[in-house]
Amino acid sequence: FVYDGPLQQSGDDENGYIQVPLGYLNFQEEGVEGLTQYCDTSGTNIVTLDFYENINYQDAANNLRAYMESQTNIEGLTGATVTINGYNALQLYCHFTDANLFLVTWLIEDPANPMDTYYLAIEFSNEKSSIMACSSTFQTKEDYHAAQGSAVQE
């Protein structure tokens, strides 16, 4: 995937950083706390960041896969072992039949503490599949601050 539009830096120290298409808005999904989320003006194409403490990325992926397998509106659930911007990750992707949307998630090993996991999810319509390319810009807080030349705020 290639995204050739302008991007904006998004994210935070808690959940990691990613570049999203310019104009995406920060929002908080109702009834869910702790997520860092950005969406386009349609509210359909969404980038979500989260962070799980005390669960390694393999166990987090297995838990998510089991949950997704229990859902009746998901088809084509597939998993893969990948590297995303140099990080070890497990990827799960599927199609939501009720909304005709695709979801790709990455459970990313925290290199600073392998017992913690970063979560990146991109939900998109078929027309916006190029947003997948933004996943290659994901950074942990340590790497983001090292690239910016700033200290991590504890």
Short mmCIF file of N, CA and C in Angstrom, two decimals:
data_model
loop_
_atom_site.label_atom_id
_atom_site.label_comp_id
_atom_site.label_asym_id
_atom_site.label_seq_id
_atom_site.Cartn_x
_atom_site.Cartn_y
_atom_site.Cartn_z
N PHE A 1 0.84 -1.18 0.00
CA PHE A 1 0.00 0.00 0.00
C PHE A 1 0.88 1.25 0.00
N VAL A 2 0.43 2.25 -0.70
CA VAL A 2 1.13 3.53 -0.74
C VAL A 2 0.11 4.62 -0.46
N TYR A 3 0.44 5.48 0.50
CA TYR A 3 -0.40 6.63 0.77
C TYR A 3 0.39 7.85 0.32
N ASP A 4 -0.13 8.59 -0.65
CA ASP A 4 0.64 9.69 -1.21
C ASP A 4 0.10 11.07 -0.82
N GLY A 5 -0.84 11.12 0.10
CA GLY A 5 -1.36 12.40 0.57
C GLY A 5 -0.54 12.94 1.72
N PRO A 6 -0.82 14.18 2.14
CA PRO A 6 -0.11 14.75 3.28
C PRO A 6 -0.51 14.06 4.59
N LEU A 7 0.45 13.98 5.50
CA LEU A 7 0.23 13.31 6.78
C LEU A 7 0.44 14.29 7.93
N GLN A 8 -0.13 13.94 9.08
CA GLN A 8 0.09 14.70 10.31
C GLN A 8 0.51 13.73 11.40
N GLN A 9 1.40 14.19 12.28
CA GLN A 9 1.86 13.36 13.39
C GLN A 9 0.75 13.26 14.43
N SER A 10 0.52 12.05 14.92
CA SER A 10 -0.53 11.81 15.89
C SER A 10 -0.03 10.81 16.93
N GLY A 11 -0.74 10.75 18.03
CA GLY A 11 -0.41 9.79 19.07
C GLY A 11 0.02 10.46 20.36
N ASP A 12 0.49 9.62 21.29
CA ASP A 12 0.92 10.12 22.59
C ASP A 12 1.86 9.12 23.24
N ASP A 13 2.46 9.53 24.35
CA ASP A 13 3.43 8.66 25.03
C ASP A 13 2.79 7.39 25.57
N GLU A 14 1.53 7.45 25.92
CA GLU A 14 0.86 6.28 26.50
C GLU A 14 0.67 5.16 25.48
N ASN A 15 0.25 5.52 24.25
CA ASN A 15 -0.16 4.51 23.27
C ASN A 15 0.71 4.43 22.03
N GLY A 16 1.72 5.27 21.92
CA GLY A 16 2.59 5.26 20.75
C GLY A 16 2.20 6.36 19.76
N TYR A 17 2.95 6.40 18.67
CA TYR A 17 2.80 7.48 17.69
C TYR A 17 2.64 6.90 16.29
N ILE A 18 1.92 7.63 15.44
CA ILE A 18 1.72 7.25 14.05
C ILE A 18 1.37 8.51 13.27
N GLN A 19 1.69 8.49 12.01
CA GLN A 19 1.26 9.57 11.12
C GLN A 19 -0.05 9.14 10.47
N VAL A 20 -1.02 10.04 10.48
CA VAL A 20 -2.33 9.78 9.88
C VAL A 20 -2.58 10.83 8.80
N PRO A 21 -3.51 10.58 7.89
CA PRO A 21 -3.80 11.56 6.85
C PRO A 21 -4.15 12.93 7.45
N LEU A 22 -3.66 13.96 6.79
CA LEU A 22 -3.96 15.32 7.21
C LEU A 22 -5.47 15.52 7.22
N GLY A 23 -5.98 16.13 8.28
CA GLY A 23 -7.41 16.36 8.41
C GLY A 23 -8.12 15.33 9.27
N TYR A 24 -7.45 14.23 9.61
CA TYR A 24 -8.06 13.28 10.53
C TYR A 24 -8.19 13.94 11.88
N LEU A 25 -9.28 13.65 12.56
CA LEU A 25 -9.62 14.31 13.81
C LEU A 25 -9.46 13.35 14.99
N ASN A 26 -8.97 13.88 16.10
CA ASN A 26 -8.88 13.10 17.32
C ASN A 26 -10.28 12.94 17.90
N PHE A 27 -10.64 11.73 18.31
CA PHE A 27 -11.93 11.52 18.95
C PHE A 27 -11.79 10.40 19.96
N GLN A 28 -12.78 10.23 20.79
CA GLN A 28 -12.80 9.16 21.78
C GLN A 28 -14.08 8.37 21.60
N GLU A 29 -13.92 7.08 21.31
CA GLU A 29 -15.07 6.20 21.15
C GLU A 29 -15.87 6.18 22.44
N GLU A 30 -17.16 6.31 22.31
CA GLU A 30 -18.04 6.37 23.48
C GLU A 30 -17.98 5.06 24.27
N GLY A 31 -17.82 5.17 25.56
CA GLY A 31 -17.82 4.01 26.43
C GLY A 31 -16.49 3.28 26.52
N VAL A 32 -15.45 3.82 25.88
CA VAL A 32 -14.13 3.19 25.91
C VAL A 32 -13.11 4.24 26.33
N GLU A 33 -12.33 3.94 27.35
CA GLU A 33 -11.34 4.89 27.83
C GLU A 33 -9.93 4.41 27.52
N GLY A 34 -9.02 5.36 27.40
CA GLY A 34 -7.61 5.04 27.26
C GLY A 34 -7.12 4.89 25.84
N LEU A 35 -8.01 4.93 24.86
CA LEU A 35 -7.60 4.80 23.47
C LEU A 35 -7.15 6.14 22.92
N THR A 36 -6.27 6.10 21.94
CA THR A 36 -5.95 7.27 21.14
C THR A 36 -6.51 6.97 19.76
N GLN A 37 -7.47 7.78 19.30
CA GLN A 37 -8.16 7.48 18.05
C GLN A 37 -8.24 8.71 17.15
N TYR A 38 -8.16 8.44 15.84
CA TYR A 38 -8.28 9.47 14.83
C TYR A 38 -9.17 8.94 13.72
N CYS A 39 -10.00 9.82 13.15
CA CYS A 39 -10.88 9.40 12.06
C CYS A 39 -11.01 10.50 11.03
N ASP A 40 -11.46 10.10 9.84
CA ASP A 40 -11.75 11.10 8.82
C ASP A 40 -13.12 11.72 9.12
N THR A 41 -13.53 12.66 8.31
CA THR A 41 -14.78 13.38 8.59
C THR A 41 -16.01 12.50 8.39
N SER A 42 -15.87 11.36 7.71
CA SER A 42 -17.02 10.45 7.57
C SER A 42 -17.23 9.63 8.84
N GLY A 43 -16.19 9.54 9.69
CA GLY A 43 -16.26 8.71 10.88
C GLY A 43 -16.13 7.23 10.59
N THR A 44 -15.82 6.88 9.36
CA THR A 44 -15.74 5.48 8.94
C THR A 44 -14.32 4.94 8.98
N ASN A 45 -13.37 5.75 8.58
CA ASN A 45 -11.97 5.33 8.48
C ASN A 45 -11.25 5.78 9.74
N ILE A 46 -10.82 4.80 10.55
CA ILE A 46 -10.38 5.07 11.92
C ILE A 46 -9.01 4.44 12.18
N VAL A 47 -8.15 5.18 12.87
CA VAL A 47 -6.87 4.67 13.35
C VAL A 47 -6.94 4.69 14.87
N THR A 48 -6.62 3.56 15.50
CA THR A 48 -6.68 3.44 16.96
C THR A 48 -5.35 2.95 17.49
N LEU A 49 -4.88 3.58 18.55
CA LEU A 49 -3.69 3.17 19.27
C LEU A 49 -4.08 2.85 20.71
N ASP A 50 -3.44 1.81 21.26
CA ASP A 50 -3.66 1.45 22.66
C ASP A 50 -2.40 0.78 23.17
N PHE A 51 -2.35 0.54 24.46
CA PHE A 51 -1.19 -0.09 25.08
C PHE A 51 -1.67 -1.01 26.18
N TYR A 52 -1.17 -2.24 26.16
CA TYR A 52 -1.55 -3.24 27.17
C TYR A 52 -0.35 -3.57 28.03
N GLU A 53 -0.50 -3.40 29.33
CA GLU A 53 0.57 -3.76 30.25
C GLU A 53 0.40 -5.20 30.72
N ASN A 54 1.52 -5.85 30.96
CA ASN A 54 1.57 -7.20 31.54
C ASN A 54 0.90 -8.27 30.69
N ILE A 55 0.94 -8.10 29.37
CA ILE A 55 0.54 -9.17 28.46
C ILE A 55 1.42 -9.06 27.23
N ASN A 56 2.09 -10.18 26.89
CA ASN A 56 2.97 -10.12 25.73
C ASN A 56 2.14 -10.11 24.44
N TYR A 57 2.78 -9.75 23.36
CA TYR A 57 2.04 -9.55 22.13
C TYR A 57 1.44 -10.84 21.57
N GLN A 58 2.07 -11.99 21.84
CA GLN A 58 1.50 -13.26 21.37
C GLN A 58 0.19 -13.56 22.10
N ASP A 59 0.19 -13.41 23.42
CA ASP A 59 -1.03 -13.67 24.19
C ASP A 59 -2.12 -12.65 23.85
N ALA A 60 -1.73 -11.39 23.67
CA ALA A 60 -2.71 -10.37 23.29
C ALA A 60 -3.34 -10.72 21.94
N ALA A 61 -2.55 -11.16 20.99
CA ALA A 61 -3.07 -11.54 19.68
C ALA A 61 -4.00 -12.75 19.78
N ASN A 62 -3.62 -13.72 20.58
CA ASN A 62 -4.47 -14.90 20.75
C ASN A 62 -5.81 -14.53 21.38
N ASN A 63 -5.79 -13.64 22.37
CA ASN A 63 -7.03 -13.19 23.00
C ASN A 63 -7.92 -12.44 22.01
N LEU A 64 -7.31 -11.55 21.23
CA LEU A 64 -8.08 -10.80 20.25
C LEU A 64 -8.64 -11.72 19.17
N ARG A 65 -7.84 -12.66 18.72
CA ARG A 65 -8.30 -13.61 17.70
C ARG A 65 -9.51 -14.41 18.21
N ALA A 66 -9.43 -14.88 19.45
CA ALA A 66 -10.54 -15.65 20.02
C ALA A 66 -11.80 -14.80 20.08
N TYR A 67 -11.66 -13.53 20.46
CA TYR A 67 -12.82 -12.64 20.49
C TYR A 67 -13.38 -12.44 19.09
N MET A 68 -12.52 -12.18 18.14
CA MET A 68 -12.97 -11.94 16.77
C MET A 68 -13.65 -13.17 16.17
N GLU A 69 -13.14 -14.35 16.49
CA GLU A 69 -13.74 -15.59 15.99
C GLU A 69 -15.15 -15.78 16.53
N SER A 70 -15.46 -15.19 17.67
CA SER A 70 -16.78 -15.34 18.28
C SER A 70 -17.81 -14.39 17.67
N GLN A 71 -17.38 -13.44 16.87
CA GLN A 71 -18.28 -12.44 16.30
C GLN A 71 -18.92 -12.97 15.01
N THR A 72 -20.20 -12.75 14.84
CA THR A 72 -20.92 -13.25 13.66
C THR A 72 -20.82 -12.32 12.46
N ASN A 73 -20.35 -11.09 12.67
CA ASN A 73 -20.28 -10.13 11.57
C ASN A 73 -18.88 -10.03 10.95
N ILE A 74 -18.01 -10.99 11.24
CA ILE A 74 -16.63 -10.97 10.74
C ILE A 74 -16.43 -12.17 9.82
N GLU A 75 -15.80 -11.89 8.66
CA GLU A 75 -15.43 -12.96 7.75
C GLU A 75 -13.97 -12.78 7.32
N GLY A 76 -13.37 -13.88 6.92
CA GLY A 76 -12.01 -13.83 6.39
C GLY A 76 -10.95 -13.50 7.41
N LEU A 77 -11.17 -13.87 8.66
CA LEU A 77 -10.18 -13.58 9.69
C LEU A 77 -8.89 -14.34 9.39
N THR A 78 -7.81 -13.58 9.28
CA THR A 78 -6.51 -14.15 8.95
C THR A 78 -5.46 -13.51 9.83
N GLY A 79 -4.43 -14.27 10.15
CA GLY A 79 -3.34 -13.75 10.96
C GLY A 79 -2.01 -13.93 10.27
N ALA A 80 -1.04 -13.12 10.67
CA ALA A 80 0.30 -13.20 10.10
C ALA A 80 1.31 -12.66 11.10
N THR A 81 2.52 -13.18 11.01
CA THR A 81 3.64 -12.63 11.76
C THR A 81 4.32 -11.62 10.85
N VAL A 82 4.50 -10.40 11.34
CA VAL A 82 5.03 -9.32 10.51
C VAL A 82 6.04 -8.49 11.29
N THR A 83 6.72 -7.65 10.57
CA THR A 83 7.55 -6.61 11.17
C THR A 83 6.97 -5.29 10.71
N ILE A 84 6.71 -4.41 11.65
CA ILE A 84 6.14 -3.11 11.32
C ILE A 84 7.11 -2.03 11.80
N ASN A 85 7.71 -1.33 10.86
CA ASN A 85 8.69 -0.29 11.15
C ASN A 85 9.80 -0.81 12.08
N GLY A 86 10.19 -2.06 11.89
CA GLY A 86 11.26 -2.66 12.68
C GLY A 86 10.82 -3.35 13.95
N TYR A 87 9.54 -3.31 14.29
CA TYR A 87 9.02 -3.93 15.51
C TYR A 87 8.41 -5.29 15.19
N ASN A 88 8.60 -6.25 16.09
CA ASN A 88 7.93 -7.55 15.97
C ASN A 88 6.45 -7.38 16.24
N ALA A 89 5.63 -8.00 15.39
CA ALA A 89 4.19 -7.84 15.56
C ALA A 89 3.45 -9.05 15.03
N LEU A 90 2.24 -9.22 15.53
CA LEU A 90 1.29 -10.18 14.99
C LEU A 90 0.14 -9.37 14.43
N GLN A 91 -0.27 -9.72 13.22
CA GLN A 91 -1.30 -8.97 12.51
C GLN A 91 -2.54 -9.84 12.38
N LEU A 92 -3.69 -9.24 12.61
CA LEU A 92 -4.98 -9.89 12.37
C LEU A 92 -5.78 -8.98 11.44
N TYR A 93 -6.39 -9.55 10.44
CA TYR A 93 -7.21 -8.74 9.56
C TYR A 93 -8.47 -9.49 9.19
N CYS A 94 -9.53 -8.70 8.91
CA CYS A 94 -10.83 -9.27 8.63
C CYS A 94 -11.72 -8.27 7.91
N HIS A 95 -12.89 -8.74 7.55
CA HIS A 95 -13.91 -7.91 6.90
C HIS A 95 -15.15 -7.93 7.77
N PHE A 96 -15.69 -6.74 8.07
CA PHE A 96 -16.96 -6.64 8.79
C PHE A 96 -18.08 -6.68 7.76
N THR A 97 -18.86 -7.75 7.77
CA THR A 97 -19.90 -7.91 6.75
C THR A 97 -21.05 -6.94 6.93
N ASP A 98 -21.36 -6.55 8.16
CA ASP A 98 -22.50 -5.67 8.39
C ASP A 98 -22.22 -4.22 7.98
N ALA A 99 -20.98 -3.79 8.03
CA ALA A 99 -20.64 -2.41 7.70
C ALA A 99 -19.83 -2.30 6.41
N ASN A 100 -19.46 -3.44 5.83
CA ASN A 100 -18.61 -3.49 4.64
C ASN A 100 -17.32 -2.69 4.85
N LEU A 101 -16.68 -2.93 5.99
CA LEU A 101 -15.42 -2.30 6.34
C LEU A 101 -14.37 -3.38 6.60
N PHE A 102 -13.13 -3.00 6.46
CA PHE A 102 -12.01 -3.89 6.74
C PHE A 102 -11.31 -3.41 8.00
N LEU A 103 -10.75 -4.36 8.74
CA LEU A 103 -10.01 -4.05 9.96
C LEU A 103 -8.69 -4.80 9.92
N VAL A 104 -7.62 -4.06 10.13
CA VAL A 104 -6.30 -4.67 10.28
C VAL A 104 -5.76 -4.21 11.63
N THR A 105 -5.35 -5.17 12.44
CA THR A 105 -4.79 -4.86 13.76
C THR A 105 -3.38 -5.42 13.83
N TRP A 106 -2.55 -4.74 14.58
CA TRP A 106 -1.20 -5.19 14.86
C TRP A 106 -1.03 -5.21 16.37
N LEU A 107 -0.59 -6.31 16.92
CA LEU A 107 -0.21 -6.42 18.32
C LEU A 107 1.31 -6.40 18.29
N ILE A 108 1.89 -5.33 18.81
CA ILE A 108 3.30 -5.02 18.63
C ILE A 108 4.05 -5.20 19.93
N GLU A 109 5.11 -5.99 19.88
CA GLU A 109 5.94 -6.20 21.07
C GLU A 109 6.61 -4.89 21.47
N ASP A 110 6.51 -4.55 22.75
CA ASP A 110 7.20 -3.37 23.27
C ASP A 110 8.66 -3.74 23.47
N PRO A 111 9.57 -3.17 22.66
CA PRO A 111 10.98 -3.54 22.80
C PRO A 111 11.58 -3.14 24.14
N ALA A 112 10.98 -2.16 24.82
CA ALA A 112 11.48 -1.74 26.14
C ALA A 112 11.06 -2.72 27.23
N ASN A 113 9.95 -3.44 27.00
CA ASN A 113 9.46 -4.41 27.97
C ASN A 113 8.62 -5.45 27.22
N PRO A 114 9.19 -6.60 26.87
CA PRO A 114 8.47 -7.61 26.08
C PRO A 114 7.19 -8.15 26.73
N MET A 115 6.96 -7.83 28.00
CA MET A 115 5.70 -8.24 28.64
C MET A 115 4.58 -7.22 28.41
N ASP A 116 4.86 -6.16 27.64
CA ASP A 116 3.85 -5.15 27.30
C ASP A 116 3.64 -5.15 25.78
N THR A 117 2.48 -4.65 25.36
CA THR A 117 2.09 -4.72 23.96
C THR A 117 1.45 -3.42 23.51
N TYR A 118 1.91 -2.93 22.38
CA TYR A 118 1.23 -1.82 21.70
C TYR A 118 0.18 -2.41 20.78
N TYR A 119 -0.94 -1.72 20.64
CA TYR A 119 -2.04 -2.12 19.77
C TYR A 119 -2.26 -1.01 18.74
N LEU A 120 -2.25 -1.39 17.48
CA LEU A 120 -2.55 -0.47 16.39
C LEU A 120 -3.65 -1.12 15.56
N ALA A 121 -4.71 -0.37 15.27
CA ALA A 121 -5.79 -0.88 14.43
C ALA A 121 -6.15 0.19 13.40
N ILE A 122 -6.37 -0.26 12.18
CA ILE A 122 -6.83 0.63 11.13
C ILE A 122 -8.09 0.01 10.53
N GLU A 123 -9.18 0.74 10.63
CA GLU A 123 -10.48 0.33 10.10
C GLU A 123 -10.76 1.22 8.90
N PHE A 124 -11.15 0.61 7.76
CA PHE A 124 -11.27 1.41 6.55
C PHE A 124 -12.25 0.80 5.56
N SER A 125 -12.77 1.69 4.71
CA SER A 125 -13.59 1.25 3.58
C SER A 125 -12.66 0.84 2.44
N ASN A 126 -13.17 0.09 1.50
CA ASN A 126 -12.36 -0.39 0.38
C ASN A 126 -11.71 0.79 -0.37
N GLU A 127 -12.43 1.89 -0.49
CA GLU A 127 -11.92 3.05 -1.21
C GLU A 127 -10.74 3.72 -0.50
N LYS A 128 -10.61 3.49 0.79
CA LYS A 128 -9.56 4.14 1.59
C LYS A 128 -8.48 3.17 2.03
N SER A 129 -8.30 2.07 1.31
CA SER A 129 -7.34 1.04 1.72
C SER A 129 -5.90 1.56 1.76
N SER A 130 -5.60 2.65 1.06
CA SER A 130 -4.23 3.16 1.07
C SER A 130 -3.81 3.67 2.45
N ILE A 131 -4.78 3.90 3.34
CA ILE A 131 -4.45 4.33 4.70
C ILE A 131 -3.60 3.27 5.42
N MET A 132 -3.65 2.04 4.93
CA MET A 132 -2.83 0.97 5.52
C MET A 132 -1.36 1.33 5.53
N ALA A 133 -0.92 2.12 4.55
CA ALA A 133 0.49 2.50 4.47
C ALA A 133 0.94 3.30 5.69
N CYS A 134 0.01 3.95 6.36
CA CYS A 134 0.36 4.73 7.55
C CYS A 134 0.92 3.85 8.66
N SER A 135 0.59 2.57 8.64
CA SER A 135 1.07 1.66 9.69
C SER A 135 2.59 1.64 9.75
N SER A 136 3.26 1.89 8.63
CA SER A 136 4.73 1.84 8.61
C SER A 136 5.36 3.01 9.35
N THR A 137 4.56 3.98 9.79
CA THR A 137 5.09 5.13 10.52
C THR A 137 4.97 4.96 12.04
N PHE A 138 4.42 3.82 12.50
CA PHE A 138 4.25 3.62 13.94
C PHE A 138 5.59 3.69 14.66
N GLN A 139 5.59 4.34 15.84
CA GLN A 139 6.77 4.39 16.70
C GLN A 139 6.35 4.28 18.16
N THR A 140 7.19 3.60 18.94
CA THR A 140 7.01 3.60 20.39
C THR A 140 7.39 4.98 20.92
N LYS A 141 7.03 5.25 22.17
CA LYS A 141 7.35 6.56 22.74
C LYS A 141 8.86 6.78 22.76
N GLU A 142 9.63 5.73 23.09
CA GLU A 142 11.09 5.88 23.15
C GLU A 142 11.67 6.24 21.79
N ASP A 143 11.23 5.55 20.76
CA ASP A 143 11.76 5.82 19.42
C ASP A 143 11.27 7.16 18.88
N TYR A 144 10.04 7.51 19.18
CA TYR A 144 9.52 8.81 18.74
C TYR A 144 10.36 9.94 19.35
N HIS A 145 10.58 9.86 20.67
CA HIS A 145 11.34 10.93 21.33
C HIS A 145 12.80 10.93 20.90
N ALA A 146 13.37 9.77 20.66
CA ALA A 146 14.76 9.72 20.18
C ALA A 146 14.85 10.40 18.80
N ALA A 147 13.88 10.16 17.94
CA ALA A 147 13.86 10.78 16.61
C ALA A 147 13.65 12.30 16.70
N GLN A 148 12.90 12.73 17.71
CA GLN A 148 12.62 14.16 17.90
C GLN A 148 13.73 14.86 18.68
N GLY A 149 14.63 14.07 19.27
CA GLY A 149 15.68 14.65 20.09
C GLY A 149 15.18 15.16 21.43
N SER A 150 14.09 14.55 21.91
CA SER A 150 13.51 14.97 23.19
C SER A 150 13.47 13.80 24.16
N ALA A 151 13.36 14.10 25.42
CA ALA A 151 13.32 13.07 26.46
C ALA A 151 11.90 12.53 26.62
N VAL A 152 11.81 11.26 26.96
CA VAL A 152 10.53 10.64 27.27
C VAL A 152 10.06 11.19 28.60
N GLN A 153 8.80 11.62 28.65
CA GLN A 153 8.21 12.13 29.89
C GLN A 153 7.66 10.95 30.68
N GLU A 154 8.15 10.74 31.88
CA GLU A 154 7.67 9.62 32.71
C GLU A 154 6.53 10.07 33.59
#
